[in-house]
Rosetta silent file (secondary structure, phi, psi, omega in degrees, C-alpha in Angstrom):
SEQUENCE: XXXXXXXXXXXXXXXXXXXXXXXXXXXXXXXXXXXXXXXXXXXXXXXXXXXXXXXXXXXXXXXXXXXXXXXXXXXXXXXXXXXXXXXXXXXXXXXXXXXXXXXXXXXXXXXXXXXXXXXXXXXXXXXXXXXXXXXXXXXXXXXXXXXXXXXXXXXXXXXXXXXXXXXXXXXXXXXXXXXXXXXXXXXXXXXXXXXXXXXXXXXXXXXXXXXXXXXXXXXXXXXXXXXXXXXXXXXXXXXXXXXXXXXXXXXXXXXXXXXXXXXXXXXXXXXXXXXXXXXXXXXXXXXXXXXXXXXXXXXXXXXXXXXXXXXXXXXXXXXXXXXXXX
SCORE:     score description
SCORE:     0.000 S_00000001
   1 L     0.000  128.270 -177.588   11.868   12.655   -8.360 S_00000001
   2 L   -80.039  161.569  178.617   12.982    9.015   -8.131 S_00000001
   3 L    83.864 -172.466 -175.682   12.705    6.510  -10.917 S_00000001
   4 E  -124.465  148.136  172.311   12.652    7.027  -14.663 S_00000001
   5 L   -73.303  173.155  178.262   10.158    8.480  -17.095 S_00000001
   6 H   -60.187  -41.449 -179.397    8.867    6.324  -19.943 S_00000001
   7 H   -65.531  -43.165 -179.714   11.385    7.891  -22.283 S_00000001
   8 H   -66.319  -43.302  179.390   14.254    7.373  -19.837 S_00000001
   9 H   -62.133  -42.497  178.765   13.283    3.757  -19.114 S_00000001
  10 H   -63.231  -42.724 -179.769   13.018    3.037  -22.836 S_00000001
  11 H   -64.007  -40.618 -179.066   16.416    4.634  -23.492 S_00000001
  12 H   -70.234  -26.992  178.817   18.138    2.657  -20.727 S_00000001
  13 H   -92.522   -9.366  179.359   16.656   -0.583  -22.057 S_00000001
  14 L    74.387   33.671  179.170   17.393    0.263  -25.694 S_00000001
  15 L  -128.093  170.446  175.691   13.769    0.075  -26.859 S_00000001
  16 L   -79.036  158.087  177.138   11.176    2.467  -28.208 S_00000001
  17 H   -60.863  -34.950  178.922    8.682    4.177  -25.916 S_00000001
  18 H   -61.788  -31.213  177.930    5.919    2.283  -27.708 S_00000001
  19 H   -67.372  -42.331  177.042    7.516   -0.984  -26.541 S_00000001
  20 H   -61.503  -44.378  179.938    7.365    0.210  -22.924 S_00000001
  21 H   -62.366  -35.983  177.860    3.741    1.203  -23.383 S_00000001
  22 H   -65.864  -41.808  178.491    2.969   -2.233  -24.782 S_00000001
  23 H   -63.569  -38.032  178.033    4.520   -3.906  -21.738 S_00000001
  24 H   -64.868  -45.132 -178.887    2.444   -1.674  -19.476 S_00000001
  25 H   -63.780  -29.411  179.493   -0.756   -2.518  -21.342 S_00000001
  26 H   -85.883   -8.200  179.836    0.010   -6.236  -21.010 S_00000001
  27 L    81.360   13.767  179.937    0.688   -5.904  -17.279 S_00000001
  28 L   -75.652  -36.507  171.868    4.313   -7.054  -17.583 S_00000001
  29 L  -128.914  155.842 -178.553    5.544   -3.840  -15.941 S_00000001
  30 L  -138.176  117.615  178.612    3.572   -1.335  -13.888 S_00000001
  31 L   -72.777  164.894  176.051    4.589    2.308  -13.356 S_00000001
  32 L   -74.543  179.667  179.819    4.011    4.121  -10.087 S_00000001
  33 L   -62.357  -22.597  179.021    1.196    6.600   -9.614 S_00000001
  34 L   -96.004   15.615  179.296    3.452    9.323  -10.989 S_00000001
  35 L    58.905   44.374  177.190    4.138    7.264  -14.114 S_00000001
  36 L  -112.939  153.950 -178.602    7.690    6.501  -13.054 S_00000001
  37 E  -121.217  143.016 -178.513    9.626    3.283  -13.579 S_00000001
  38 L   -88.131  172.599  174.314   12.183    1.671  -11.278 S_00000001
  39 H   -63.225  -34.122  175.897   15.571    0.121  -12.066 S_00000001
  40 H   -63.785  -35.935  176.717   13.854   -3.245  -11.624 S_00000001
  41 H   -63.910  -39.788  178.428   11.340   -2.241  -14.303 S_00000001
  42 H   -62.096  -40.239  178.304   14.198   -1.481  -16.697 S_00000001
  43 H   -67.731  -34.099  176.450   15.599   -4.962  -16.029 S_00000001
  44 H   -66.831  -35.780  175.966   12.151   -6.446  -16.635 S_00000001
  45 H   -63.448  -44.429  178.731   12.038   -4.644  -19.990 S_00000001
  46 H   -60.012  -42.716 -179.027   15.431   -6.109  -20.864 S_00000001
  47 H   -68.808  -38.911  177.685   14.246   -9.602  -19.915 S_00000001
  48 H   -60.078  -40.504  179.023   10.996   -9.242  -21.866 S_00000001
  49 H   -67.024  -39.782  178.575   13.009   -8.341  -24.923 S_00000001
  50 H   -64.514  -39.120  178.406   15.335  -11.313  -24.408 S_00000001
  51 H   -65.191  -39.054  176.933   12.346  -13.654  -24.109 S_00000001
  52 H   -62.421  -37.403 -177.823   10.919  -12.283  -27.342 S_00000001
  53 H   -67.206  -21.132  176.742   14.246  -12.924  -29.071 S_00000001
  54 L  -104.064   25.242  171.066   13.965  -16.640  -28.203 S_00000001
  55 L    71.061   32.241  170.999   10.421  -16.778  -29.640 S_00000001
  56 L  -104.870  106.757 -176.217    8.370  -16.387  -26.438 S_00000001
  57 L   -62.253  147.188 -179.872    5.570  -13.942  -27.339 S_00000001
  58 H   -61.573  -35.226 -179.890    4.833  -11.113  -24.920 S_00000001
  59 H   -62.201  -39.868  178.750    1.186  -12.121  -24.781 S_00000001
  60 H   -71.640  -35.510  175.372    2.102  -15.586  -23.471 S_00000001
  61 H   -61.671  -45.019 -179.854    4.510  -14.058  -20.977 S_00000001
  62 H   -61.735  -40.770  178.833    1.734  -11.767  -19.755 S_00000001
  63 H   -63.645  -43.152  179.368   -0.644  -14.728  -19.407 S_00000001
  64 H   -63.550  -38.478  177.869    1.932  -16.714  -17.417 S_00000001
  65 H   -67.842  -40.518 -178.621    2.487  -13.741  -15.096 S_00000001
  66 H   -64.239  -37.591 -178.211   -1.237  -13.215  -14.642 S_00000001
  67 L   -88.755    1.455  178.037   -1.812  -16.847  -13.652 S_00000001
  68 L    78.574   10.261  178.098    1.190  -16.928  -11.319 S_00000001
  69 L   -74.017  -27.744  177.793    3.104  -19.462  -13.391 S_00000001
  70 L  -131.258  162.692  175.320    5.986  -17.002  -13.735 S_00000001
  71 L  -146.102  140.282  174.180    7.251  -14.007  -11.803 S_00000001
  72 L  -113.322   11.808 -177.794    9.588  -11.151  -12.695 S_00000001
  73 H   -64.829  -26.888 -177.704    9.509   -9.655   -9.219 S_00000001
  74 H   -65.129  -15.281  179.906   12.989  -10.943   -8.379 S_00000001
  75 H   -69.208   -9.101  175.532   14.482   -8.350  -10.737 S_00000001
  76 H   -78.421  -16.142 -177.819   13.993   -5.780   -7.959 S_00000001
  77 L   -68.371  147.598 -178.660   16.691   -7.533   -5.890 S_00000001
  78 H   -60.783  -31.029 -177.838   20.121   -5.880   -5.704 S_00000001
  79 H   -59.668  -24.195 -176.006   21.763   -9.064   -6.997 S_00000001
  80 H   -94.135   15.445  175.042   20.218   -8.444  -10.413 S_00000001
  81 H   -68.238  -14.956  178.049   21.877   -5.061  -10.864 S_00000001
  82 H   -71.129   -7.937  170.052   24.359   -6.817  -13.161 S_00000001
  83 L   -77.947   86.468 -167.466   21.660   -6.619  -15.856 S_00000001
  84 L   -77.541  135.530  174.851   23.251   -3.393  -17.017 S_00000001
  85 L   -81.609  173.097  177.560   21.273   -0.692  -18.833 S_00000001
  86 E   -79.478  153.533  172.932   22.562    1.398  -21.702 S_00000001
  87 E   -95.248 -175.316  178.981   24.377    4.679  -21.194 S_00000001
  88 E   -95.995    5.933 -177.567   23.873    7.816  -23.244 S_00000001
  89 E  -112.488  141.347  175.230   27.207    7.518  -25.095 S_00000001
  90 E   -85.778  167.836  176.538   28.011    5.575  -28.228 S_00000001
  91 H   -59.892  -41.125 -179.613   31.199    3.624  -28.779 S_00000001
  92 H   -63.415  -42.482 -179.647   32.375    6.308  -31.191 S_00000001
  93 H   -65.632  -41.012  178.571   31.731    9.109  -28.691 S_00000001
  94 H   -66.717  -36.962  177.406   33.584    7.290  -25.922 S_00000001
  95 H   -61.790  -44.455 -179.938   36.489    6.650  -28.293 S_00000001
  96 H   -68.083  -34.180 -178.852   36.731   10.327  -29.127 S_00000001
  97 H   -74.996  -35.893 -173.102   36.455   11.311  -25.454 S_00000001
  98 H  -103.416  -20.152 -175.713   39.038    8.855  -24.090 S_00000001
  99 L    85.025    3.242  176.842   41.438    8.289  -26.980 S_00000001
 100 L   -79.164  127.140 -179.405   40.846    4.524  -26.877 S_00000001
 101 L   -54.347  142.858 -177.471   40.718    3.175  -30.467 S_00000001
 102 H   -59.838  -34.690  179.801   37.238    2.233  -31.576 S_00000001
 103 H   -63.038  -35.517  178.110   38.371   -1.317  -32.422 S_00000001
 104 H   -72.351  -40.152 -179.545   39.405   -1.873  -28.817 S_00000001
 105 H   -63.033  -45.031 -179.647   36.187   -0.435  -27.421 S_00000001
 106 H   -68.038  -22.707  177.497   33.980   -2.648  -29.568 S_00000001
 107 H   -66.943  -24.549  177.814   36.079   -5.635  -28.512 S_00000001
 108 H   -56.208  -50.748 -178.245   34.719   -5.161  -24.979 S_00000001
 109 H   -67.147  -37.858  179.077   31.260   -6.278  -26.075 S_00000001
 110 H   -65.472  -38.894  179.840   32.668   -9.053  -28.233 S_00000001
 111 H   -66.514  -27.981  177.442   34.795  -10.321  -25.327 S_00000001
 112 H   -71.844  -23.730  178.858   31.653  -10.513  -23.197 S_00000001
 113 L   114.432    9.563  178.751   30.156  -12.832  -25.799 S_00000001
 114 L   -99.634  162.533  177.696   27.817  -10.496  -27.685 S_00000001
 115 L   -59.862  150.954  179.450   27.922   -9.656  -31.388 S_00000001
 116 L   -61.634  124.312 -178.091   30.406   -6.997  -32.451 S_00000001
 117 L   -81.328  167.350  173.472   28.636   -3.616  -32.145 S_00000001
 118 L   -90.457  159.707  179.775   28.750   -0.719  -34.588 S_00000001
 119 L   -58.601  -24.643 -178.021   30.460    2.561  -33.603 S_00000001
 120 L   -89.924   -1.590  176.814   27.021    4.216  -33.296 S_00000001
 121 L   -73.504  146.642  177.317   25.651    1.686  -30.793 S_00000001
 122 E   -75.296  143.372  176.502   25.224    2.871  -27.204 S_00000001
 123 E   -82.943  151.271  175.824   27.575    1.414  -24.601 S_00000001
 124 E   -89.001  162.339 -179.212   26.228   -0.403  -21.548 S_00000001
 125 H   -64.109  -38.459  179.751   27.114    0.588  -18.001 S_00000001
 126 H   -67.903  -34.847  176.591   29.066   -2.632  -17.393 S_00000001
 127 H   -67.854  -36.068 -179.708   31.071   -2.053  -20.571 S_00000001
 128 H   -64.564  -28.010  179.148   31.799    1.498  -19.478 S_00000001
 129 H   -66.499  -21.129 -179.272   33.419    0.150  -16.317 S_00000001
 130 H   -83.418  -23.353 -170.813   36.137   -1.453  -18.476 S_00000001
 131 H   -59.993  -45.026 -178.645   37.009    1.768  -20.326 S_00000001
 132 H   -57.429  -35.206  178.719   39.240    3.454  -17.679 S_00000001
 133 H   -67.064  -41.981  176.698   41.562    0.444  -17.638 S_00000001
 134 H   -65.469  -41.223 -179.422   41.895    0.531  -21.423 S_00000001
 135 H   -60.722  -41.607  178.353   42.360    4.302  -21.340 S_00000001
 136 H   -62.166  -44.675 -178.334   45.220    3.959  -18.837 S_00000001
 137 H   -64.485  -41.120  178.184   46.997    1.365  -20.978 S_00000001
 138 H   -63.583  -42.544 -179.506   46.690    3.482  -24.124 S_00000001
 139 H   -63.957  -30.119 -179.163   48.015    6.539  -22.268 S_00000001
 140 L   -88.697    2.217  175.992   51.032    4.509  -21.081 S_00000001
 141 L    83.949   19.463  178.244   51.859    3.357  -24.617 S_00000001
 142 L   -67.178  149.567  179.839   50.797   -0.277  -24.319 S_00000001
 143 L   -73.193  133.220  179.288   50.422   -2.143  -27.620 S_00000001
 144 H   -54.782  -37.387 -179.457   46.802   -2.540  -28.764 S_00000001
 145 H   -63.891  -37.954  178.828   47.385   -6.225  -29.567 S_00000001
 146 H   -69.633  -39.969  178.408   48.549   -6.874  -26.008 S_00000001
 147 H   -62.727  -45.613 -178.437   45.585   -4.961  -24.565 S_00000001
 148 H   -64.856  -38.993 -179.070   43.140   -6.902  -26.715 S_00000001
 149 H   -61.137  -46.318  178.996   44.709  -10.242  -25.799 S_00000001
 150 H   -63.872  -41.738 -179.341   44.272   -9.587  -22.080 S_00000001
 151 H   -60.868  -42.577 -179.416   40.735   -8.307  -22.611 S_00000001
 152 H   -68.610  -37.967  177.672   39.696  -11.444  -24.482 S_00000001
 153 H   -65.139  -42.262  177.863   41.225  -13.726  -21.856 S_00000001
 154 H   -61.358  -42.910  179.322   39.397  -11.812  -19.123 S_00000001
 155 H   -63.723  -44.396 -179.269   36.145  -12.113  -21.035 S_00000001
 156 H   -66.769  -41.337 -178.557   36.562  -15.839  -21.658 S_00000001
 157 H   -66.182  -44.845  179.563   37.603  -16.581  -18.076 S_00000001
 158 H   -69.066  -30.460  175.874   34.712  -14.666  -16.526 S_00000001
 159 H   -61.809  -45.210 -179.807   32.317  -16.299  -19.000 S_00000001
 160 H   -64.115  -39.739  178.213   33.332  -19.727  -17.770 S_00000001
 161 H   -65.104  -44.180 -178.819   32.941  -18.665  -14.149 S_00000001
 162 H   -64.174  -40.277  179.975   29.518  -17.130  -14.797 S_00000001
 163 H   -68.607  -38.082  177.523   28.275  -20.213  -16.647 S_00000001
 164 H   -66.739  -39.856  178.555   29.501  -22.538  -13.887 S_00000001
 165 H   -65.386  -40.298  178.616   27.841  -20.336  -11.274 S_00000001
 166 H   -63.162  -40.403  177.786   24.578  -20.314  -13.247 S_00000001
 167 H   -65.633  -39.891  176.552   24.608  -24.112  -13.433 S_00000001
 168 H   -61.124  -45.735 -179.539   25.289  -24.263   -9.682 S_00000001
 169 H   -63.262  -42.563 -179.124   22.382  -21.890   -8.976 S_00000001
 170 H   -64.856  -41.320 -177.094   20.024  -23.880  -11.171 S_00000001
 171 H   -74.133  -34.886 -172.166   20.991  -27.196   -9.572 S_00000001
 172 H  -101.865  -17.317 -177.778   21.008  -26.023   -5.953 S_00000001
 173 H  -118.250  -57.936 -172.836   18.309  -23.319   -5.866 S_00000001
 174 H   -69.280  -53.544 -175.683   15.907  -23.432   -8.807 S_00000001
 175 H   -62.866  -43.808  176.133   15.462  -27.181   -9.328 S_00000001
 176 H   -62.057  -36.843  178.972   14.969  -28.014   -5.609 S_00000001
 177 H   -66.114  -40.660  177.100   12.433  -25.182   -5.314 S_00000001
 178 H   -64.914  -42.607 -179.241   10.524  -26.475   -8.333 S_00000001
 179 H   -63.980  -30.007  179.623   10.613  -30.042   -7.002 S_00000001
 180 L   -83.140   -2.557  177.866    9.218  -28.802   -3.696 S_00000001
 181 L    74.618   26.996 -179.097    6.315  -27.150   -5.506 S_00000001
 182 L   -73.346  161.495 -176.717    7.155  -23.617   -4.432 S_00000001
 183 L   -73.299  166.194 -179.919    5.495  -20.619   -6.004 S_00000001
 184 H   -60.608  -35.137  179.600    6.936  -18.624   -8.895 S_00000001
 185 H   -67.759  -30.989 -176.661    7.841  -15.800   -6.485 S_00000001
 186 H   -84.572  -27.298 -174.312    9.784  -18.205   -4.254 S_00000001
 187 H   -60.633  -41.532 -179.494   11.683  -20.093   -6.959 S_00000001
 188 L   -68.206  -23.379  177.406   13.954  -17.147   -7.795 S_00000001
 189 L    46.747   60.323 -178.222   14.813  -16.738   -4.089 S_00000001
 190 H   -62.482  -28.545 -179.864   15.889  -13.065   -4.327 S_00000001
 191 H   -65.177  -44.095  177.828   16.597  -12.931   -0.591 S_00000001
 192 H   -68.714  -35.735  178.180   19.221  -15.676   -0.872 S_00000001
 193 H   -60.480  -41.447  179.535   20.570  -14.088   -4.065 S_00000001
 194 H   -67.675  -30.913  179.301   21.170  -10.830   -2.187 S_00000001
 195 H   -79.816  -39.185 -173.087   22.963  -12.715    0.605 S_00000001
 196 H   -82.441  -32.215 -173.888   25.043  -15.054   -1.555 S_00000001
 197 H   -61.003  -48.123  178.210   26.106  -12.720   -4.365 S_00000001
 198 H   -60.566  -36.260  179.407   28.410  -10.441   -2.293 S_00000001
 199 H   -69.010  -39.362  178.429   30.013  -13.517   -0.725 S_00000001
 200 H   -64.564  -40.579  179.183   30.500  -15.159   -4.122 S_00000001
 201 H   -66.992  -38.288  177.211   32.100  -11.995   -5.485 S_00000001
 202 H   -64.884  -40.670  178.114   34.369  -11.763   -2.433 S_00000001
 203 H   -63.832  -43.430  179.625   35.388  -15.404   -2.900 S_00000001
 204 H   -61.716  -42.595 -179.588   36.091  -14.847   -6.600 S_00000001
 205 H   -66.573  -37.630  177.548   38.219  -11.804   -5.819 S_00000001
 206 H   -63.087  -44.004  177.357   40.107  -13.742   -3.145 S_00000001
 207 H   -64.064  -39.706  179.240   40.878  -16.556   -5.600 S_00000001
 208 H   -63.886  -43.161  178.648   41.885  -14.010   -8.233 S_00000001
 209 H   -63.738  -37.989  178.136   44.269  -12.285   -5.840 S_00000001
 210 H   -64.996  -40.243  177.205   45.789  -15.653   -4.909 S_00000001
 211 H   -66.527  -37.503  176.236   46.327  -16.440   -8.589 S_00000001
 212 H   -61.012  -43.476 -179.294   47.876  -12.990   -9.069 S_00000001
 213 H   -60.095  -40.624  178.306   50.292  -13.654   -6.222 S_00000001
 214 H   -65.317  -47.816 -177.999   51.419  -16.893   -7.883 S_00000001
 215 H   -66.445  -41.425 -179.564   51.819  -15.310  -11.322 S_00000001
 216 H   -66.679  -36.872  177.442   53.503  -12.191   -9.957 S_00000001
 217 H   -59.880  -42.329  178.315   55.889  -14.325   -7.909 S_00000001
 218 H   -61.668  -43.763  178.271   56.936  -16.108  -11.107 S_00000001
 219 H   -61.649  -43.783 -178.337   57.505  -12.751  -12.833 S_00000001
 220 H   -63.288  -45.710 -179.508   59.524  -11.427   -9.896 S_00000001
 221 H   -62.119  -45.316 -179.571   61.732  -14.521   -9.722 S_00000001
 222 H   -62.580  -43.352  178.866   62.375  -14.484  -13.463 S_00000001
 223 H   -63.853  -41.364  179.024   63.176  -10.779  -13.409 S_00000001
 224 H   -64.028  -40.141  179.851   65.520  -11.134  -10.427 S_00000001
 225 H   -62.145  -41.640  179.509   67.361  -14.007  -12.111 S_00000001
 226 H   -64.989  -45.668 -178.484   67.934  -11.916  -15.232 S_00000001
 227 H   -65.533  -40.374  179.448   69.124   -8.878  -13.264 S_00000001
 228 H   -69.412  -33.373  177.112   71.425  -10.956  -11.051 S_00000001
 229 H   -67.014  -40.125  178.023   72.845  -12.713  -14.121 S_00000001
 230 H   -62.287  -35.491 -179.423   73.600   -9.329  -15.714 S_00000001
 231 L   -83.007   -1.514 -179.983   75.417   -8.273  -12.552 S_00000001
 232 L    73.300   19.577 -177.706   77.439  -11.517  -12.535 S_00000001
 233 L   -93.251  -32.718 -174.604   76.012  -12.509   -9.153 S_00000001
 234 L  -147.995  139.034  179.121   73.897  -15.485  -10.160 S_00000001
 235 L   -85.693  136.903 -179.212   73.688  -17.647  -13.272 S_00000001
 236 L   -73.152  139.023  179.866   70.299  -17.816  -14.974 S_00000001
 237 L   -62.260  119.915 -178.119   68.678  -21.280  -15.123 S_00000001
 238 L   -95.245  -26.937 -175.828   69.321  -22.609  -18.620 S_00000001
 239 L   -83.885  119.985 -179.412   67.662  -26.018  -18.327 S_00000001
 240 L   -73.460  157.052  177.359   63.912  -25.787  -19.006 S_00000001
 241 L   -71.969  165.008  178.255   61.453  -27.781  -16.889 S_00000001
 242 E   -91.030  140.181  176.400   59.891  -30.999  -18.131 S_00000001
 243 E  -119.161  124.236 -178.699   56.292  -31.025  -19.348 S_00000001
 244 E  -112.739  132.189 -179.437   54.442  -34.340  -19.365 S_00000001
 245 E  -113.255  136.448  171.910   51.189  -34.864  -21.306 S_00000001
 246 E  -112.202  118.231  175.792   48.587  -37.582  -20.747 S_00000001
 247 E   -80.524  129.904 -178.971   46.275  -38.158  -23.718 S_00000001
 248 L   -97.141   96.739 -179.135   42.757  -38.997  -22.619 S_00000001
 249 L   -68.653  130.158  175.151   41.493  -41.562  -25.114 S_00000001
 250 L    91.478    3.026 -177.422   37.735  -41.447  -25.615 S_00000001
 251 H   -62.685  -44.872 -179.708   37.034  -38.043  -24.037 S_00000001
 252 H   -63.267  -40.987  179.682   35.244  -36.705  -27.117 S_00000001
 253 H   -66.647  -36.806  177.045   33.171  -39.860  -27.420 S_00000001
 254 H   -59.078  -44.187  178.910   32.299  -39.659  -23.744 S_00000001
 255 H   -62.700  -43.182 -178.075   30.932  -36.148  -24.296 S_00000001
 256 H   -66.874  -41.078 -173.379   28.920  -37.216  -27.319 S_00000001
 257 H   -88.344  -30.504 -174.954   27.399  -40.330  -25.763 S_00000001
 258 H  -116.847   -7.865  174.872   26.935  -39.275  -22.138 S_00000001
 259 L    95.036  172.150 -175.868   26.757  -35.482  -22.345 S_00000001
 260 H   -66.326  -31.518 -177.118   28.614  -32.504  -20.923 S_00000001
 261 H   -65.349  -41.749  177.680   27.852  -33.410  -17.312 S_00000001
 262 H   -63.814  -39.904  178.177   29.687  -36.725  -17.561 S_00000001
 263 H   -65.309  -38.813  178.963   32.618  -34.954  -19.219 S_00000001
 264 H   -65.390  -38.082  176.888   32.617  -32.329  -16.479 S_00000001
 265 H   -62.841  -39.705  178.107   32.699  -35.075  -13.827 S_00000001
 266 H   -63.937  -43.546  179.884   35.705  -36.607  -15.569 S_00000001
 267 H   -61.021  -39.601  178.909   37.459  -33.237  -15.680 S_00000001
 268 H   -65.826  -39.935  177.574   36.839  -32.775  -11.955 S_00000001
 269 H   -63.068  -42.853  178.673   38.229  -36.244  -11.239 S_00000001
 270 H   -64.041  -37.871  179.791   41.324  -35.497  -13.296 S_00000001
 271 H   -62.744  -41.987  179.258   41.775  -32.208  -11.465 S_00000001
 272 H   -67.839  -40.684  179.022   41.740  -34.010   -8.109 S_00000001
 273 H   -63.327  -43.613  178.612   44.080  -36.724   -9.387 S_00000001
 274 H   -63.207  -37.053  179.525   46.457  -34.157  -10.767 S_00000001
 275 H   -64.773  -34.252 -178.867   46.368  -32.288   -7.487 S_00000001
 276 H   -80.877  -33.895 -171.421   47.382  -35.431   -5.607 S_00000001
 277 H  -109.168  -12.169 -176.564   49.965  -36.740   -8.050 S_00000001
 278 L  -117.201   41.209 -176.634   51.264  -33.666   -9.833 S_00000001
 279 L   -62.569  -15.424 -177.432   52.350  -31.469   -6.954 S_00000001
 280 L   -66.131  -22.009 -177.155   55.559  -30.650   -8.797 S_00000001
 281 L  -137.015  179.325 -176.323   53.773  -28.088  -10.970 S_00000001
 282 L  -120.076   11.181 -177.404   50.784  -25.772  -11.135 S_00000001
 283 L   -78.734  145.326 -177.907   49.321  -26.362  -14.599 S_00000001
 284 L   -90.676  157.262  177.755   45.667  -27.390  -14.857 S_00000001
 285 L   -66.588  141.538  178.039   44.344  -30.352  -16.834 S_00000001
 286 L   -92.936  162.603 -175.248   43.378  -29.601  -20.402 S_00000001
 287 L   -50.749  -52.399 -178.382   40.139  -30.897  -21.969 S_00000001
 288 L  -108.740    2.400 -174.573   41.614  -33.871  -23.860 S_00000001
 289 E  -148.195  131.795  178.125   45.067  -33.862  -22.402 S_00000001
 290 E   -97.653  133.558 -175.338   46.389  -33.657  -18.845 S_00000001
 291 E  -118.420  127.052  176.231   49.573  -31.687  -18.372 S_00000001
 292 E  -118.045  140.742 -176.215   51.969  -32.100  -15.449 S_00000001
 293 E  -117.589  134.778  178.969   54.977  -29.862  -14.893 S_00000001
 294 E  -137.373  144.567 -177.825   58.174  -30.864  -13.111 S_00000001
 295 L   -73.798  -28.875 -176.753   61.403  -28.970  -12.508 S_00000001
 296 L  -117.011  117.894 -175.487   63.603  -32.037  -13.056 S_00000001
 297 H   -61.297  -39.790 -172.681   62.981  -34.117  -16.222 S_00000001
 298 H   -61.169  -56.540  178.404   64.430  -37.435  -15.038 S_00000001
 299 H   -63.601  -29.414 -177.702   62.148  -38.128  -12.041 S_00000001
 300 H   -62.006  -42.189 -178.906   59.235  -36.625  -13.968 S_00000001
 301 H   -65.663  -41.184  179.157   59.367  -39.285  -16.683 S_00000001
 302 H   -63.706  -44.882 -179.169   59.510  -42.085  -14.130 S_00000001
 303 H   -66.145  -36.314 -177.332   56.577  -40.642  -12.136 S_00000001
 304 H   -64.638  -35.244  178.798   54.493  -40.069  -15.269 S_00000001
 305 H   -66.834  -34.655  177.612   54.714  -43.758  -16.176 S_00000001
 306 H   -69.074  -34.967 -175.564   53.424  -44.654  -12.729 S_00000001
 307 H   -82.633  -13.252 -173.020   50.556  -42.163  -13.042 S_00000001
 308 H   -56.876  -34.934 -177.880   49.460  -43.209  -16.533 S_00000001
 309 H   -70.723  -12.104 -177.925   47.027  -45.793  -15.190 S_00000001
 310 H   -80.979  -20.331 -174.686   45.118  -43.148  -13.246 S_00000001
 311 L  -104.635   97.101 -174.547   43.834  -41.325  -16.322 S_00000001
 312 L  -133.818  148.261  175.139   41.249  -43.524  -17.970 S_00000001
 313 E  -128.849  130.722 -176.962   38.068  -43.037  -19.983 S_00000001
 314 E   -73.876  130.240  174.925   35.570  -45.853  -20.427 S_00000001
 315 E  -127.142  119.239 -175.892   34.974  -46.903  -24.047 S_00000001
 316 L    56.298 -122.640 -178.100   32.330  -49.549  -24.624 S_00000001
 317 L  -110.901   12.886 -178.819   33.044  -52.257  -22.022 S_00000001
 318 E  -122.318  163.299  175.157   36.796  -51.837  -21.825 S_00000001
 319 E  -102.845  135.855 -178.539   39.174  -49.318  -20.330 S_00000001
 320 E  -121.562  141.543  177.307   41.569  -47.558  -22.654 S_00000001
 321 L  -148.293  161.378  177.413   44.683  -45.623  -21.768 S_00000001
 322 L  -125.607  159.249  177.959   47.743  -44.210  -23.407 S_00000001
 323 L   -77.439  152.086  178.456   51.326  -43.810  -22.347 S_00000001
 324 L   -71.508  156.967  175.418   52.570  -40.402  -21.340 S_00000001
 325 E  -130.054  150.826  179.990   54.675  -38.333  -23.680 S_00000001
 326 L  -123.417    0.000    0.000   57.184  -35.605  -22.938 S_00000001
């Protein structure tokens, strides 16, 4: 029999059966004739709970759905499978089964951006997907501190990508649909979500692989230099590269007075400028400081002085800039 019983749906959403029954009575979810619930229903339960947590009462949600002001139908689309349900195992049970320390397992949820769970909390399916990688590292004797560092960087990096993608979706899909007066069912555009999501994931993986190739190339070159130096075949480069910093005066004030969007536009402009003028290195601009990398210090200092005028932030009615530092 397909679908989930009330008990199973409640368990996967992390709620009581009475909560599911309340949603049914309000018309927020509707079981099939055999009293079964779909994966989309489980996601609707999760969303109803999230709306309640931000002070939107279920009764008002039900009213909005009844009048067609809102729709939760898009949760049936495959693209929304990333709203992961709970599994039947707790963090403690998974730790005992895999040998991964409980502190590392709970860091998975924290790295995603959620509060630190207790050992008795159930793990989600998306969190469970991370466990085999941690288990492999523990089995190979990797240091827990190193494992945690990578995990947190992965969580932070994917958070930034997800938030940028969400802003893109809102600006290019949701807001135009609302401005055009489309219905609640059309605004979510599940058909486009199903078409675009696999392509977006493929693009992200392609970019990630390209970044891996760059980083791995650096590791390989460094390792080869060390090995060749040990064999007396090649001397290891002793002179470090030059790093040039441009301080962006007024960036914080720009954010405060004009908002995050203006700051983001500035960051994008700096990224393009750096790409055109800082080809010597691969480092990205930092929030308040732009960093350029060059293999040879002497030309780098001369070029940085020429580039200093390109990095400006408007303050009041004047332009302010600072000299580069190395």
